[in-house]
Coordinates of C-alpha atoms in Angstrom, one line a residue:
M1 CA -0.3 0.0 0.1
T2 CA 1.2 3.6 -0.9
E3 CA 2.0 6.4 1.6
R4 CA -0.8 8.1 -0.5
T5 CA -3.7 5.7 0.0
M6 CA -2.6 4.7 4.0
P7 CA -4.3 7.7 5.2
Q8 CA -7.4 7.2 3.1
A9 CA -7.5 4.0 4.7
R10 CA -7.6 5.3 7.9
L11 CA -10.2 8.1 7.0
V12 CA -12.2 5.3 5.8
R13 CA -11.9 3.3 8.8
L14 CA -12.8 6.3 10.7
R15 CA -15.8 6.8 8.9
N16 CA -16.7 3.4 9.1
H17 CA -16.2 3.4 12.6
T18 CA -18.0 7.0 13.1
L19 CA -21.2 5.8 11.1
S20 CA -21.1 2.3 13.0
R21 CA -21.4 4.1 16.3
L22 CA -23.9 6.9 15.1
R23 CA -26.1 3.8 13.7
N24 CA -26.1 2.0 17.4
P25 CA -29.1 3.0 19.6
I26 CA -26.3 2.8 22.6
Y27 CA -24.8 5.9 21.2
W28 CA -27.3 7.9 20.2
I29 CA -29.7 7.3 22.9
G30 CA -27.1 7.3 25.3
V31 CA -25.1 10.8 24.6
P32 CA -28.4 12.6 24.7
A33 CA -29.5 11.0 27.6
L34 CA -25.8 11.5 29.4
L35 CA -26.3 15.1 28.5
L36 CA -29.9 15.2 30.3
L37 CA -29.1 13.6 33.4
T38 CA -25.9 15.8 33.9
Y39 CA -27.9 18.8 33.5
V40 CA -30.8 17.7 35.6
I41 CA -28.4 15.8 38.3
L42 CA -24.9 17.0 37.7
W43 CA -25.1 20.4 37.3
P44 CA -27.5 21.3 40.4
V45 CA -25.3 20.0 42.7
V46 CA -22.3 21.8 41.4
K47 CA -24.3 25.0 41.3
L48 CA -25.5 24.3 44.7
I49 CA -22.1 23.8 46.1
S50 CA -20.7 27.1 44.3
T51 CA -23.6 29.0 45.8
T52 CA -22.2 28.3 49.3
F53 CA -18.5 30.4 48.7
V54 CA -20.0 33.3 47.1
W55 CA -21.4 36.6 48.3
K56 CA -24.9 37.5 48.0
V57 CA -26.2 41.1 47.6
Q58 CA -29.1 40.5 50.8
D59 CA -26.1 39.0 52.4
A60 CA -25.4 42.8 53.3
R61 CA -27.6 43.0 55.8
L62 CA -25.6 40.1 57.9
A63 CA -22.3 41.0 57.7
P64 CA -21.1 44.4 56.6
Q65 CA -17.7 43.3 55.1
A66 CA -20.0 41.5 51.9
N67 CA -18.6 41.8 48.4
P68 CA -21.3 40.5 46.4
G69 CA -20.3 38.0 43.6
H70 CA -16.9 37.2 45.7
F71 CA -15.5 34.2 47.1
T72 CA -16.1 33.3 50.8
L73 CA -16.5 31.2 53.6
F74 CA -18.7 33.5 55.9
H75 CA -22.2 31.0 55.3
W76 CA -20.1 27.8 56.1
H77 CA -18.8 29.6 59.2
R78 CA -22.4 31.1 60.0
V79 CA -23.9 27.5 59.9
L80 CA -20.8 25.4 61.5
A81 CA -18.8 27.7 64.1
S82 CA -20.8 30.8 65.1
D83 CA -23.3 31.8 67.5
I84 CA -26.2 30.2 66.1
S85 CA -24.4 26.9 65.0
L86 CA -25.9 25.2 68.1
P87 CA -29.5 25.3 67.4
L88 CA -29.4 25.7 63.6
F89 CA -26.9 22.9 62.9
Y90 CA -25.6 20.7 65.8
K91 CA -28.8 19.9 67.6
P92 CA -30.8 19.2 64.3
I93 CA -28.1 17.2 63.1
L94 CA -27.6 15.4 66.7
H95 CA -31.7 14.7 66.3
S96 CA -31.2 13.6 63.1
L97 CA -28.6 10.9 63.7
V98 CA -30.2 9.6 66.4
V99 CA -34.1 9.4 65.0
G100 CA -32.4 7.7 62.0
V101 CA -30.4 5.5 63.9
S102 CA -33.4 4.2 65.8
V103 CA -35.6 4.2 63.2
S104 CA -33.5 1.7 61.0
V105 CA -32.6 -0.7 64.3
L106 CA -36.5 -0.9 65.0
S107 CA -37.5 -1.0 61.6
L108 CA -35.0 -3.8 60.4
L109 CA -36.0 -5.7 63.6
F110 CA -40.0 -5.3 63.0
G111 CA -39.3 -5.7 59.2
C112 CA -37.2 -9.2 59.3
V113 CA -39.6 -10.7 62.0
L114 CA -42.4 -10.0 59.5
A115 CA -40.6 -11.5 56.5
W116 CA -39.2 -14.2 58.2
F117 CA -43.0 -15.5 59.1
V118 CA -44.6 -14.8 55.9
T119 CA -41.8 -16.4 53.3
R120 CA -40.1 -18.9 55.7
T121 CA -42.6 -20.5 57.7
D122 CA -46.3 -22.4 57.4
M123 CA -48.5 -19.6 58.9
P124 CA -51.8 -19.6 57.2
L125 CA -53.2 -15.9 55.9
K126 CA -50.1 -14.7 54.6
R127 CA -51.2 -13.1 51.5
M128 CA -54.2 -11.1 54.0
I129 CA -51.4 -10.2 56.2
S130 CA -48.6 -9.1 53.3
F131 CA -51.1 -7.0 52.1
L132 CA -52.1 -5.7 55.8
I133 CA -48.4 -5.3 56.0
V134 CA -48.0 -2.8 52.8
I135 CA -51.1 -0.9 53.5
P136 CA -48.7 1.9 55.4
Y137 CA -46.4 1.9 52.3
L138 CA -49.4 3.3 50.1
L139 CA -49.8 5.9 52.6
P140 CA -47.6 9.3 53.2
N141 CA -45.7 8.8 56.5
W142 CA -47.2 11.8 58.2
I143 CA -50.3 10.4 58.1
L144 CA -49.4 8.2 61.0
S145 CA -48.4 11.3 63.1
R146 CA -51.8 12.7 62.4
A147 CA -53.3 9.4 64.1
W148 CA -51.1 9.6 66.7
L149 CA -52.0 12.7 67.3
L150 CA -55.7 12.5 67.6
F151 CA -55.2 9.4 70.1
F152 CA -52.1 11.2 72.3
K153 CA -52.4 14.8 72.0
N154 CA -52.6 16.6 75.5
S155 CA -54.6 20.1 75.8
K156 CA -51.4 21.7 77.6
I157 CA -49.1 21.6 74.1
G158 CA -51.7 20.6 71.4
G159 CA -54.6 22.8 72.3
T160 CA -57.8 20.7 72.0
P161 CA -56.9 17.0 73.8
G162 CA -56.7 13.5 72.3
I163 CA -58.8 10.6 72.8
L164 CA -56.7 9.4 75.7
Q165 CA -57.1 12.6 77.4
S166 CA -61.0 13.2 76.1
I167 CA -62.9 9.5 76.8
L168 CA -60.2 7.8 79.4
H169 CA -59.0 11.2 80.9
I170 CA -56.0 10.2 81.0
T171 CA -53.3 13.4 80.1
P172 CA -50.4 11.8 78.3
P173 CA -47.2 13.3 78.8
D174 CA -45.2 15.5 76.6
W175 CA -42.5 13.2 75.7
L176 CA -45.0 10.8 74.5
A177 CA -47.1 13.2 72.4
Y178 CA -44.6 15.5 70.8
G179 CA -40.5 14.7 70.0
F180 CA -38.0 12.0 69.5
V181 CA -40.3 8.8 71.2
P182 CA -43.6 9.6 68.7
I183 CA -41.6 10.4 65.7
T184 CA -39.3 7.2 65.7
L185 CA -42.3 5.3 66.4
T186 CA -44.5 6.6 63.3
I187 CA -41.8 6.7 61.1
T188 CA -40.9 2.8 61.6
V189 CA -44.3 1.6 61.0
H190 CA -44.0 3.3 57.7
D191 CA -40.2 2.3 57.0
S192 CA -40.6 -1.6 58.0
V193 CA -42.5 -2.1 54.8
F194 CA -39.2 -1.6 52.7
V195 CA -37.5 -4.1 55.1
F196 CA -40.3 -6.2 54.8
L197 CA -40.3 -6.6 51.2
L198 CA -36.1 -6.5 50.4
V199 CA -35.7 -8.9 53.2
G200 CA -38.7 -11.3 52.1
A201 CA -37.5 -11.3 48.6
A202 CA -34.3 -12.6 49.6
L203 CA -35.6 -15.2 51.8
S204 CA -37.8 -16.3 49.5
A205 CA -35.0 -16.9 46.8
M206 CA -32.9 -18.5 49.5
N207 CA -32.9 -22.4 48.7
S208 CA -33.5 -24.0 51.8
Q209 CA -31.6 -26.7 51.5
L210 CA -28.6 -25.2 52.8
E211 CA -30.1 -24.8 55.9
E212 CA -31.2 -28.6 56.0
A213 CA -27.7 -29.6 55.0
A214 CA -26.1 -27.9 57.7
S215 CA -29.4 -29.4 60.5
L216 CA -28.3 -33.0 59.4
T217 CA -24.3 -32.2 60.3
G218 CA -25.7 -31.5 63.7
A219 CA -26.0 -27.8 63.5
S220 CA -28.0 -26.3 65.7
R221 CA -31.2 -23.6 64.8
L222 CA -29.3 -20.9 66.3
T223 CA -26.2 -21.7 64.5
V224 CA -28.0 -22.3 61.4
M225 CA -29.4 -19.1 61.3
R226 CA -26.1 -17.2 62.5
R227 CA -23.5 -19.1 59.9
I228 CA -26.2 -19.5 57.3
V229 CA -29.0 -17.5 56.5
F230 CA -28.1 -14.2 57.9
P231 CA -25.1 -14.0 56.3
L232 CA -27.1 -14.9 53.0
V233 CA -29.5 -12.1 53.4
M234 CA -27.0 -9.5 54.8
P235 CA -26.8 -7.5 51.5
S236 CA -30.5 -7.0 51.8
V237 CA -30.4 -6.6 55.4
L238 CA -27.7 -3.7 54.7
S239 CA -29.5 -2.2 51.8
A240 CA -32.7 -2.1 53.8
F241 CA -30.7 -0.2 56.8
I242 CA -29.4 2.5 54.5
L243 CA -32.9 3.0 52.6
I244 CA -34.2 3.9 55.7
F245 CA -31.8 5.6 57.2
T246 CA -31.5 8.3 54.6
K247 CA -35.4 8.6 54.3
A248 CA -35.4 8.9 57.8
I249 CA -32.7 11.7 58.2
S250 CA -34.8 13.7 55.2
S251 CA -38.3 13.2 56.4
Y252 CA -40.0 16.7 56.8
G253 CA -43.6 16.0 57.3
V254 CA -43.3 13.6 60.7
P255 CA -40.9 16.0 62.2
A256 CA -42.3 19.0 61.4
M257 CA -45.9 17.8 63.0
L258 CA -44.7 16.0 66.2
G259 CA -41.0 17.8 66.6
T260 CA -41.7 21.5 66.0
P261 CA -44.3 22.1 68.8
V262 CA -41.4 21.1 71.0
N263 CA -38.4 22.3 69.4
F264 CA -37.5 18.9 68.3
D265 CA -35.8 20.2 64.9
M266 CA -34.3 18.0 62.9
I267 CA -31.8 19.1 59.3
S268 CA -34.6 18.7 57.1
T269 CA -37.3 21.3 59.4
M270 CA -34.3 23.7 59.9
L271 CA -33.9 23.7 56.4
Y272 CA -37.4 24.6 55.1
A273 CA -37.5 27.7 58.3
S274 CA -34.2 28.5 57.1
M275 CA -36.0 28.5 53.7
R276 CA -38.8 30.9 54.5
S277 CA -36.5 33.3 56.7
R278 CA -35.0 34.0 53.2
L279 CA -31.4 32.4 54.6
M280 CA -31.1 30.3 51.2
T281 CA -27.4 30.0 51.1
E282 CA -27.8 28.3 55.1
A283 CA -30.4 26.5 53.6
N284 CA -27.5 25.4 50.7
V285 CA -24.9 24.6 53.7
L286 CA -27.8 22.0 55.7
S287 CA -28.2 20.5 52.4
L288 CA -24.9 19.9 51.4
T289 CA -24.5 18.5 54.9
L290 CA -27.2 16.1 54.6
M291 CA -26.0 14.5 51.2
A292 CA -22.5 14.1 52.8
I293 CA -24.3 12.1 55.5
T294 CA -26.0 10.4 53.0
M295 CA -22.7 9.7 50.9
V296 CA -20.5 8.4 53.9
T297 CA -23.4 6.0 54.9
I298 CA -23.9 4.6 51.8
Y299 CA -20.0 4.3 51.4
I300 CA -19.4 2.3 54.4
N301 CA -22.6 0.1 53.3
Q302 CA -21.0 -0.9 50.2
R303 CA -17.7 -1.6 51.8
V304 CA -19.7 -4.1 54.5
I305 CA -21.3 -5.7 51.8
G306 CA -17.9 -6.0 49.7
K307 CA -17.0 -7.9 52.8
H308 CA -19.9 -10.5 52.4
R309 CA -19.6 -10.9 48.8
S310 CA -19.0 -14.4 49.2
Y311 CA -21.4 -15.8 50.9
I312 CA -23.9 -14.7 48.2
T313 CA -25.1 -17.9 46.0
V314 CA -26.3 -17.4 42.7
T315 CA -28.3 -19.8 40.7
G316 CA -30.6 -20.1 37.5
K317 CA -32.3 -23.0 39.2
A318 CA -35.3 -22.7 41.4
G319 CA -34.5 -23.2 45.1
A320 CA -36.4 -25.9 47.0
Q321 CA -38.1 -23.9 50.0
T322 CA -38.9 -26.1 53.4
L323 CA -40.9 -24.0 55.5
T324 CA -40.5 -24.2 58.9
A325 CA -43.2 -25.9 60.8
L326 CA -45.0 -23.8 63.3
G327 CA -47.1 -26.6 64.8
R328 CA -50.1 -25.5 67.1
S329 CA -48.8 -21.5 67.4
K330 CA -49.2 -21.0 63.7
W331 CA -52.9 -19.7 64.0
P332 CA -52.2 -18.0 67.5
V333 CA -49.2 -16.4 65.4
A334 CA -51.3 -15.6 62.7
S335 CA -53.9 -14.3 64.6
M336 CA -51.7 -12.0 66.7
M337 CA -50.2 -10.6 63.3
T338 CA -53.2 -10.0 61.8
V339 CA -54.9 -8.1 64.5
L340 CA -51.3 -6.1 65.5
M341 CA -51.3 -5.1 61.8
V342 CA -54.8 -4.3 61.9
I343 CA -53.9 -1.8 64.9
L344 CA -51.2 -0.4 63.1
A345 CA -52.4 -0.1 59.6
V346 CA -56.4 -0.2 59.5
V347 CA -57.2 1.4 62.7
P348 CA -55.7 5.1 62.5
L349 CA -57.2 5.1 59.1
L350 CA -60.5 4.2 60.6
I351 CA -59.9 7.3 63.4
L352 CA -59.1 9.7 60.7
L353 CA -62.0 9.1 58.8
L354 CA -63.9 9.4 61.8
Q355 CA -62.8 12.9 62.7
T356 CA -63.8 14.1 59.3
F357 CA -67.5 13.9 60.5
M358 CA -66.8 15.5 63.6
L359 CA -68.1 19.4 64.1
K360 CA -65.5 19.9 67.5
E361 CA -62.5 18.1 67.7
G362 CA -62.7 16.0 71.2
V363 CA -66.1 15.9 71.5
Y364 CA -67.1 12.0 71.2
T365 CA -71.0 12.4 71.0
L366 CA -73.5 11.2 67.9
S367 CA -74.9 15.5 67.9
N368 CA -71.2 16.5 67.4
L369 CA -71.3 14.6 63.9
T370 CA -71.5 16.4 60.4
M371 CA -71.0 16.0 57.0
H372 CA -69.5 20.2 57.0
Y373 CA -65.8 19.4 56.5
W374 CA -66.6 17.3 53.2
W375 CA -69.1 19.8 51.2
G376 CA -70.5 22.3 53.7
G377 CA -70.3 25.7 52.5
S378 CA -69.1 28.7 54.3
D379 CA -69.6 29.6 57.9
P380 CA -67.4 31.6 59.8
A381 CA -67.4 30.3 62.6
I382 CA -65.7 27.4 61.5
N383 CA -62.2 27.1 60.3
T384 CA -62.5 30.9 59.3
G385 CA -65.5 30.4 57.0
E386 CA -63.2 27.5 55.0
K387 CA -65.8 25.7 52.6
G388 CA -66.1 21.6 52.8
A389 CA -63.3 20.2 50.4
L390 CA -65.7 19.2 47.7
R391 CA -67.2 22.5 47.3
N392 CA -63.4 24.3 48.0
D393 CA -61.6 25.9 45.0
I394 CA -58.4 25.4 46.7
F395 CA -58.7 21.7 47.0
L396 CA -60.2 21.4 43.7
L397 CA -57.1 23.2 42.3
A398 CA -54.8 20.8 44.1
L399 CA -56.6 18.1 43.5
K400 CA -56.1 18.5 39.9
N401 CA -52.6 19.4 40.3
S402 CA -52.0 16.1 42.1
L403 CA -53.1 14.0 39.5
T404 CA -52.0 15.9 36.7
I405 CA -47.9 15.5 38.9
A406 CA -48.7 11.8 39.2
G407 CA -50.4 10.6 36.0
I408 CA -47.7 13.0 33.7
S409 CA -44.7 12.0 36.0
S410 CA -45.7 8.1 36.0
V411 CA -46.1 8.0 32.3
I412 CA -42.7 9.4 32.0
A413 CA -40.7 8.0 34.3
A414 CA -42.0 4.5 33.1
I415 CA -40.6 5.6 29.4
V416 CA -37.6 7.3 30.2
G417 CA -36.5 4.8 32.6
L418 CA -37.2 2.1 29.9
V419 CA -35.2 3.9 27.6
I420 CA -32.0 4.8 29.7
G421 CA -32.5 1.2 31.2
Y422 CA -31.9 0.1 27.3
V423 CA -28.6 1.9 27.4
V424 CA -27.9 0.6 30.6
A425 CA -28.8 -3.0 29.7
R426 CA -27.1 -3.1 26.0
G427 CA -23.9 -1.2 26.9
R428 CA -22.9 -2.6 30.7
Q429 CA -19.6 -3.4 28.8
N430 CA -19.4 -0.2 27.3
W431 CA -18.2 3.5 28.9
L432 CA -20.8 5.2 28.5
G433 CA -23.5 2.6 29.4
R434 CA -21.6 2.4 33.0
T435 CA -21.7 5.9 32.9
V436 CA -25.1 6.6 32.2
D437 CA -26.0 4.2 35.3
Q438 CA -23.9 5.6 37.6
I439 CA -25.4 9.1 37.1
S440 CA -28.7 8.0 36.9
F441 CA -28.5 6.3 40.4
L442 CA -26.9 9.8 41.7
P443 CA -30.6 11.2 43.2
Y444 CA -30.9 8.1 45.6
L445 CA -27.8 10.1 47.4
I446 CA -29.6 13.1 47.6
P447 CA -32.3 13.9 50.3
G448 CA -35.6 14.7 48.6
I449 CA -35.8 18.3 50.7
S450 CA -31.8 19.3 49.6
L451 CA -32.9 18.4 45.7
A452 CA -35.9 20.7 46.1
A453 CA -33.6 23.4 47.3
M454 CA -30.9 22.6 44.3
Y455 CA -33.8 23.1 41.9
I456 CA -35.0 26.1 43.3
T457 CA -31.2 27.8 42.9
M458 CA -31.5 26.1 39.1
F459 CA -34.3 26.9 37.7
A460 CA -35.3 30.1 39.7
K461 CA -34.3 32.4 36.4
P462 CA -34.2 31.5 32.8
T463 CA -31.2 29.4 31.8
L464 CA -30.1 28.6 28.4
F465 CA -33.1 27.9 26.5
I466 CA -35.2 26.8 29.3
P467 CA -37.4 28.8 30.9
A468 CA -37.7 29.8 34.7
L469 CA -39.7 26.4 35.6
Y470 CA -39.9 27.7 39.6
G471 CA -43.7 28.0 40.4
T472 CA -45.2 25.9 37.2
I473 CA -46.2 22.3 37.5
A474 CA -43.3 21.4 34.8
I475 CA -40.8 22.0 37.8
L476 CA -42.7 19.6 40.0
I477 CA -43.1 16.7 37.3
V478 CA -39.1 16.9 36.5
I479 CA -38.1 16.9 40.1
T480 CA -40.6 14.0 41.0
V481 CA -38.9 12.0 37.6
V482 CA -35.5 13.0 38.4
K483 CA -35.9 11.6 42.1
E484 CA -37.4 8.4 41.2
L485 CA -34.8 7.9 38.1
P486 CA -32.6 5.4 40.0
F487 CA -35.4 3.1 40.8
T488 CA -37.3 3.2 37.4
V489 CA -33.8 3.0 35.3
K490 CA -32.7 -0.1 37.4
A491 CA -36.3 -1.5 36.9
G492 CA -35.9 -1.0 33.1
S493 CA -32.4 -2.3 32.5
A494 CA -33.4 -5.2 34.5
A495 CA -36.4 -6.1 32.7
L496 CA -34.2 -5.6 29.3
M497 CA -31.5 -7.6 30.5
Q498 CA -34.1 -10.6 30.7
I499 CA -34.7 -10.6 26.7
S500 CA -32.4 -12.0 24.1
P501 CA -30.4 -9.1 22.2
E502 CA -31.4 -11.9 19.1
L503 CA -34.7 -10.8 19.1
E504 CA -33.8 -7.2 18.4
E505 CA -31.5 -8.3 15.4
A506 CA -33.6 -10.3 14.2
A507 CA -35.9 -7.7 13.5
Q508 CA -32.9 -5.2 12.7
I509 CA -32.2 -8.2 9.9
S510 CA -35.7 -8.0 8.4
G511 CA -35.2 -4.2 8.0
A512 CA -37.3 -2.6 11.3
S513 CA -35.6 0.3 12.9
W514 CA -35.3 0.7 16.5
L515 CA -38.2 2.8 17.2
T516 CA -40.4 -0.4 15.7
R517 CA -38.4 -2.7 17.7
F518 CA -38.9 -0.7 20.7
R519 CA -42.7 -0.6 20.2
R520 CA -43.1 -4.3 18.6
I521 CA -41.1 -6.3 20.6
L522 CA -39.5 -4.4 23.9
L523 CA -42.8 -2.6 25.2
P524 CA -45.1 -5.5 25.0
L525 CA -42.0 -7.8 27.0
T526 CA -41.7 -5.1 29.6
H527 CA -45.2 -4.5 30.1
K528 CA -45.2 -5.8 33.7
S529 CA -42.2 -3.7 34.4
I530 CA -43.6 -0.8 33.2
A531 CA -47.1 -1.3 35.2
S532 CA -45.1 -1.4 38.7
V533 CA -42.9 1.2 37.5
F534 CA -46.1 3.7 36.5
L535 CA -47.5 2.2 40.1
L536 CA -44.7 2.9 42.5
V537 CA -44.2 6.6 40.8
F538 CA -47.9 7.7 41.1
I539 CA -48.2 5.9 44.5
G540 CA -45.1 8.0 45.1
A541 CA -46.3 11.2 43.6
M542 CA -49.5 11.3 45.1
K543 CA -48.1 11.2 48.6
E544 CA -45.1 13.3 48.2
M545 CA -44.2 16.2 50.2
E546 CA -40.8 16.5 51.2
L547 CA -39.8 16.5 47.8
I548 CA -42.0 19.3 46.8
I549 CA -42.9 21.7 49.9
L550 CA -40.0 24.3 48.6
L551 CA -41.3 24.2 44.9
V552 CA -45.1 24.8 45.4
T553 CA -46.4 28.0 45.1
P554 CA -50.3 28.8 45.4
R555 CA -51.0 28.0 41.8
T556 CA -49.4 24.4 42.3
E557 CA -50.8 23.6 45.2
T558 CA -50.8 19.6 45.9
L559 CA -53.0 17.7 47.7
T560 CA -50.3 16.9 50.2
T561 CA -49.2 20.3 50.9
L562 CA -52.6 21.4 51.5
T563 CA -52.8 19.3 54.2
F564 CA -49.8 20.4 56.1
Y565 CA -51.2 23.7 55.4
Y566 CA -54.3 23.2 57.0
A567 CA -52.7 20.8 59.8
E568 CA -50.3 24.2 60.5
K569 CA -53.8 26.5 60.1
G570 CA -55.4 24.6 62.9
Y571 CA -58.3 22.8 60.4
D572 CA -57.6 19.2 61.7
Q573 CA -61.0 17.9 59.9
L574 CA -59.8 19.5 57.1
T575 CA -56.4 18.2 57.0
N576 CA -57.8 14.5 57.7
V577 CA -60.8 15.4 54.5
I578 CA -58.1 15.5 52.1
L579 CA -55.9 12.7 53.5
M580 CA -58.7 10.4 52.9
V581 CA -59.0 12.0 49.4
I582 CA -55.2 11.3 48.8
I583 CA -55.4 7.2 50.6
G584 CA -58.9 6.5 48.3
I585 CA -57.1 7.5 45.2
V586 CA -54.0 5.8 45.8
I587 CA -55.8 2.5 47.3
T588 CA -58.1 2.7 44.0
V589 CA -55.3 2.9 41.5
Y590 CA -53.1 0.3 43.5
L591 CA -55.8 -2.3 43.1
L592 CA -56.4 -1.4 39.3
A593 CA -52.8 -2.1 39.2
V594 CA -53.3 -5.7 40.9
R595 CA -56.2 -5.9 38.9
F596 CA -55.2 -5.3 35.2
G597 CA -51.2 -4.4 35.0
K598 CA -50.6 -7.7 37.0
A599 CA -48.2 -5.5 39.7
D600 CA -48.8 -6.6 43.1
L601 CA -46.5 -5.1 45.6
T602 CA -46.7 -8.5 47.6
Q603 CA -46.4 -11.2 45.0
G604 CA -43.4 -13.1 45.4
I605 CA -42.9 -12.3 49.2
G606 CA -45.5 -14.6 50.8
G607 CA -46.4 -18.0 49.8
S608 CA -50.6 -18.8 49.0
S609 CA -52.6 -18.9 52.2

């Protein structure tokens, strides 16, 4: 080959290589996906960090030496080492860590016990018990705090007394009505469901022949649990611990309702209070500390899981299941669990429903029953003239906004998760697929209220070709989809990994474009995964508050933020009416998804009853 033709050959190879990549959907989908993820995830983090090191114009009221636009450590010093650091940062961070650890430990104990009885024993009524266990997941966690107040509120702090003081004339102590104890217990009841789902799935997949072999060699039951069962479920237990810990320390609704009256502040409530006081940069510092705690915790979790990888067994064959016989105690155990879950999941809902028909709170007589809070007109003597929910324009707007956000977010999240999941699944040996996978996981590390703080900073003004989104429904949809990306992408990639690339290759040979292959092959084969993603995102969006509380405006009010507004105003019955509407919508959608989409959260956890 002559010297003249060698560069030409290189150019031809380069051109062919470039055309091959351009035709490969991993690249022409993956590159735009990478740019999009960088803009909606990485750029907000960078922008948030940068704001904490720059003087703002409004800082002149705090520090005469403020020089807008220039570098400073003033905001970090103000949060970490000033006269206000103790109430602003150190006490809230201590409260957050104590609540996070306590909730995680209690949730693990409760959830693991439930998971073991449902998956590894011959206990009857498993499907019913599994459904009762899942009910708290379908509800906002602060609904349980509302129910707690109805039982344990005292007249000393809460104004009107709760059920215990009104009917039994027992005055609950302040520590039982508000603060650490009720916050920990109510979040635990809600979050233990995640332990049940994660650990239950691991126990269901475990081959019981391993335990039987150990028993035949003379190992005691305790030894089998310690040496075989526990190491095998350790990754799921640790994952559940981290999930619950990060959710607990960033929870806002429960601490705001149960902690604020007694000044039991957590980082999330202090962050929100800083935002309302227009201390935006201090709030950004608090957001970064919350993110740092989450990242350090997840890093430690990954290190610990790495030490247990040698215990994990992976097999393509279905594991044999030999259930532990409970003997005569199986019906008492089933009855006890049923009663316990009814008390934890059903009774609070019935109490909240009853409260919606009570004209005056704390008066438990038939003459006090009314339908006013559902569809009554304006009465100046009741809630300063606020109409019943079904005749209230604010409620109807919030209902419309909530259904719009949940519906659109669910559809977009399901499609985006599947499309990005395609890049991850088909490009897992490629740098692009791995990078997209890692960036899409980052929202898991960012507490919801911190992500909201980032989006305020990012979308308050027009940037590039994107208009200012703050105060619109669009920003609530975007942040909901972004926050759910870790789940939707993992679900999409997991579903696509089960589909052989040969199906696509055969369609491609016959001339089908990628869009045709996606529509005619991938969508039909992944419809169950899409239904599950839609269901979980819809439920999450309908009950979400921490993620959007900083972003809503009067025009974009949602049902969850409206309940919190009414709770702050003391309109307790109206608050409970809206909670009942949220619960009704969520349970209806869940049952429809179970009936038509086969997306039952309890499938694969328990056996048949």
